[in-house]
PDB file of C-alpha atoms in Angstrom:
ATOM      1  CA  MET N   1      -0.043   0.266   0.008  1.00 46.00           C
ATOM      2  CA  SER N   2       1.613   3.563  -0.998  1.00 52.00           C
ATOM      3  CA  GLU N   3       2.163   5.772   1.433  1.00 61.00           C
ATOM      4  CA  GLY N   4      -0.760   8.385   2.383  1.00 71.00           C
ATOM      5  CA  ASN N   5      -3.264   5.554   1.865  1.00 79.00           C
ATOM      6  CA  GLU N   6      -2.997   3.837   5.614  1.00 82.00           C
ATOM      7  CA  ASN N   7      -6.141   3.299   7.437  1.00 89.00           C
ATOM      8  CA  ILE N   8      -5.878   3.673  11.584  1.00 89.00           C
ATOM      9  CA  PRO N   9      -4.599  -0.403  12.032  1.00 90.00           C
ATOM     10  CA  GLN N  10      -2.264  -0.234   9.605  1.00 92.00           C
ATOM     11  CA  LEU N  11      -0.689   3.024  10.764  1.00 93.00           C
ATOM     12  CA  LEU N  12      -1.192   0.962  14.019  1.00 94.00           C
ATOM     13  CA  HIS N  13       1.216  -1.653  13.196  1.00 94.00           C
ATOM     14  CA  LYS N  14       3.624   0.358  10.967  1.00 95.00           C
ATOM     15  CA  ARG N  15       4.468   1.941  13.925  1.00 95.00           C
ATOM     16  CA  VAL N  16       4.929  -1.402  16.174  1.00 96.00           C
ATOM     17  CA  ALA N  17       7.675  -2.569  13.283  1.00 96.00           C
ATOM     18  CA  ALA N  18       9.546   0.861  13.440  1.00 97.00           C
ATOM     19  CA  ASP N  19       9.368   1.744  17.432  1.00 97.00           C
ATOM     20  CA  PRO N  20       7.763  -1.703  18.865  1.00 97.00           C
ATOM     21  CA  ASP N  21       8.772  -0.162  22.266  1.00 98.00           C
ATOM     22  CA  LYS N  22       8.491   3.767  21.952  1.00 97.00           C
ATOM     23  CA  VAL N  23       6.050   4.806  24.992  1.00 97.00           C
ATOM     24  CA  PHE N  24       2.553   6.010  22.963  1.00 95.00           C
ATOM     25  CA  LEU N  25      -0.197   5.834  25.657  1.00 95.00           C
ATOM     26  CA  ILE N  26      -0.032   7.798  28.814  1.00 94.00           C
ATOM     27  CA  SER N  27      -2.623   7.960  31.468  1.00 92.00           C
ATOM     28  CA  GLU N  28      -2.212  10.774  33.468  1.00 90.00           C
ATOM     29  CA  ALA N  29      -4.977   9.838  35.929  1.00 88.00           C
ATOM     30  CA  ASP N  30      -3.549   6.629  36.717  1.00 90.00           C
ATOM     31  CA  ASP N  31      -0.381   6.818  35.392  1.00 91.00           C
ATOM     32  CA  ARG N  32      -0.624   4.053  33.482  1.00 92.00           C
ATOM     33  CA  GLN N  33       1.493   4.112  30.108  1.00 94.00           C
ATOM     34  CA  TRP N  34       1.283   1.910  26.809  1.00 96.00           C
ATOM     35  CA  THR N  35       4.427   1.318  24.582  1.00 96.00           C
ATOM     36  CA  TYR N  36       3.120   1.203  20.754  1.00 97.00           C
ATOM     37  CA  SER N  37       3.329  -3.552  20.900  1.00 96.00           C
ATOM     38  CA  GLU N  38       1.311  -2.939  24.197  1.00 96.00           C
ATOM     39  CA  PHE N  39      -0.582  -1.174  23.365  1.00 96.00           C
ATOM     40  CA  LYS N  40      -0.996  -2.958  19.936  1.00 96.00           C
ATOM     41  CA  GLN N  41      -1.545  -6.051  21.987  1.00 96.00           C
ATOM     42  CA  THR N  42      -4.313  -5.086  24.012  1.00 95.00           C
ATOM     43  CA  VAL N  43      -6.259  -3.504  20.486  1.00 96.00           C
ATOM     44  CA  ASP N  44      -6.308  -7.359  19.445  1.00 96.00           C
ATOM     45  CA  ARG N  45      -6.899  -8.825  22.541  1.00 95.00           C
ATOM     46  CA  THR N  46      -9.710  -6.296  22.637  1.00 94.00           C
ATOM     47  CA  ALA N  47     -10.934  -7.042  18.984  1.00 95.00           C
ATOM     48  CA  ALA N  48     -10.850 -10.778  19.226  1.00 96.00           C
ATOM     49  CA  PHE N  49     -13.204 -10.938  22.720  1.00 94.00           C
ATOM     50  CA  LEU N  50     -15.605  -7.935  20.047  1.00 94.00           C
ATOM     51  CA  ARG N  51     -15.085 -10.934  17.600  1.00 95.00           C
ATOM     52  CA  SER N  52     -16.086 -13.454  20.133  1.00 95.00           C
ATOM     53  CA  TYR N  53     -19.671 -11.357  19.726  1.00 93.00           C
ATOM     54  CA  GLY N  54     -20.499 -11.467  16.160  1.00 94.00           C
ATOM     55  CA  ILE N  55     -18.932  -7.511  16.773  1.00 95.00           C
ATOM     56  CA  GLY N  56     -17.059  -7.406  12.975  1.00 95.00           C
ATOM     57  CA  LYS N  57     -17.425  -4.677   9.583  1.00 96.00           C
ATOM     58  CA  GLY N  58     -19.993  -2.768   9.055  1.00 94.00           C
ATOM     59  CA  ASP N  59     -21.656  -2.864  13.318  1.00 94.00           C
ATOM     60  CA  VAL N  60     -21.667   0.002  14.922  1.00 93.00           C
ATOM     61  CA  VAL N  61     -20.581   0.281  18.270  1.00 93.00           C
ATOM     62  CA  SER N  62     -21.556   2.508  21.017  1.00 92.00           C
ATOM     63  CA  LEU N  63     -19.314   3.609  23.526  1.00 93.00           C
ATOM     64  CA  LEU N  64     -20.616   4.458  26.502  1.00 89.00           C
ATOM     65  CA  MET N  65     -17.560   5.075  28.271  1.00 88.00           C
ATOM     66  CA  PRO N  66     -15.616   8.080  29.806  1.00 86.00           C
ATOM     67  CA  ASN N  67     -12.211   9.530  28.643  1.00 86.00           C
ATOM     68  CA  SER N  68      -9.742   7.067  29.513  1.00 89.00           C
ATOM     69  CA  PRO N  69      -7.003   4.388  27.831  1.00 92.00           C
ATOM     70  CA  GLU N  70      -9.988   2.182  27.352  1.00 92.00           C
ATOM     71  CA  TYR N  71     -12.274   4.492  25.563  1.00 92.00           C
ATOM     72  CA  ILE N  72      -9.144   4.458  22.931  1.00 94.00           C
ATOM     73  CA  VAL N  73      -8.504   0.727  23.246  1.00 95.00           C
ATOM     74  CA  ALA N  74     -12.180   0.500  22.440  1.00 94.00           C
ATOM     75  CA  TYR N  75     -12.003   2.889  19.305  1.00 94.00           C
ATOM     76  CA  PHE N  76      -8.995   1.283  17.717  1.00 96.00           C
ATOM     77  CA  ALA N  77     -10.449  -2.700  18.266  1.00 96.00           C
ATOM     78  CA  CYS N  78     -14.007  -1.162  16.455  1.00 96.00           C
ATOM     79  CA  TRP N  79     -11.540  -0.257  13.432  1.00 95.00           C
ATOM     80  CA  GLN N  80      -9.438  -3.161  13.440  1.00 95.00           C
ATOM     81  CA  LEU N  81     -12.694  -4.798  12.728  1.00 96.00           C
ATOM     82  CA  GLY N  82     -13.778  -2.283  10.493  1.00 95.00           C
ATOM     83  CA  ALA N  83     -16.576  -1.884  12.749  1.00 95.00           C
ATOM     84  CA  LEU N  84     -18.102   1.829  13.461  1.00 93.00           C
ATOM     85  CA  ALA N  85     -17.931   3.275  17.399  1.00 93.00           C
ATOM     86  CA  GLY N  86     -20.459   5.598  18.241  1.00 90.00           C
ATOM     87  CA  PRO N  87     -19.143   8.049  21.369  1.00 90.00           C
ATOM     88  CA  VAL N  88     -21.926   8.338  23.326  1.00 91.00           C
ATOM     89  CA  ASN N  89     -21.321  11.383  25.734  1.00 87.00           C
ATOM     90  CA  SER N  90     -20.321   9.523  29.035  1.00 81.00           C
ATOM     91  CA  HIS N  91     -22.377  12.921  31.653  1.00 85.00           C
ATOM     92  CA  LEU N  92     -26.809  12.784  29.689  1.00 86.00           C
ATOM     93  CA  LYS N  93     -29.229  12.015  31.414  1.00 89.00           C
ATOM     94  CA  THR N  94     -30.081   8.030  30.888  1.00 87.00           C
ATOM     95  CA  GLU N  95     -32.666   8.920  29.067  1.00 91.00           C
ATOM     96  CA  GLU N  96     -30.593  10.599  26.872  1.00 90.00           C
ATOM     97  CA  VAL N  97     -28.949   7.896  26.532  1.00 86.00           C
ATOM     98  CA  GLU N  98     -31.826   5.831  25.791  1.00 87.00           C
ATOM     99  CA  TRP N  99     -32.978   8.181  22.945  1.00 90.00           C
ATOM    100  CA  VAL N 100     -29.204   8.127  21.575  1.00 88.00           C
ATOM    101  CA  VAL N 101     -28.738   4.589  21.113  1.00 86.00           C
ATOM    102  CA  GLY N 102     -32.018   3.409  20.600  1.00 85.00           C
ATOM    103  CA  ASN N 103     -31.495   6.450  17.847  1.00 85.00           C
ATOM    104  CA  SER N 104     -28.625   5.395  16.511  1.00 85.00           C
ATOM    105  CA  GLU N 105     -27.468   1.664  14.431  1.00 81.00           C
ATOM    106  CA  SER N 106     -25.752   0.417  17.134  1.00 83.00           C
ATOM    107  CA  GLN N 107     -26.460  -2.975  17.699  1.00 80.00           C
ATOM    108  CA  ASN N 108     -23.653  -3.345  20.409  1.00 83.00           C
ATOM    109  CA  ALA N 109     -22.325  -1.550  23.419  1.00 83.00           C
ATOM    110  CA  ILE N 110     -18.916  -0.831  25.073  1.00 85.00           C
ATOM    111  CA  GLY N 111     -19.784   1.078  28.443  1.00 81.00           C
ATOM    112  CA  ALA N 112     -17.723   1.309  31.493  1.00 75.00           C
ATOM    113  CA  GLY N 113     -18.432  -0.416  34.953  1.00 62.00           C
ATOM    114  CA  GLU N 114     -17.908   2.149  36.806  1.00 52.00           C
ATOM    115  CA  GLN N 115     -20.315   4.439  34.494  1.00 46.00           C
ATOM    116  CA  ARG N 116     -22.328   6.392  36.349  1.00 43.00           C
ATOM    117  CA  PHE N 117     -25.063   8.752  33.974  1.00 41.00           C
ATOM    118  CA  GLY N 118     -26.589  11.700  35.259  1.00 38.00           C
ATOM    119  CA  ARG N 119     -30.428  12.306  36.302  1.00 33.00           C
TER     120      ARG N 119
END
């Protein structure tokens, strides 16, 4: 594939090959960090998990998560599968989340266990 025509998973693969031990992602909230290689492994595991639930190319996945490294991993995992990630604002009230998800083409959702929606 020529330069400039890569998709996001291809660009990540290229970065892993070029500099696997370089830090790619840092979570200031809890001081966790991932190298390109570690991040790619986490994305691969997450994509495999989503695939095991039948999520694939063209599927829409609602992301009901706060801004976090896991949110970024979920986005990359969706891209890797060819699925579309649909972010849902974590500050919405329960009824608003229901409306957003109900009016999307999403049939799948990823949520954070500690996520609490407004009332």
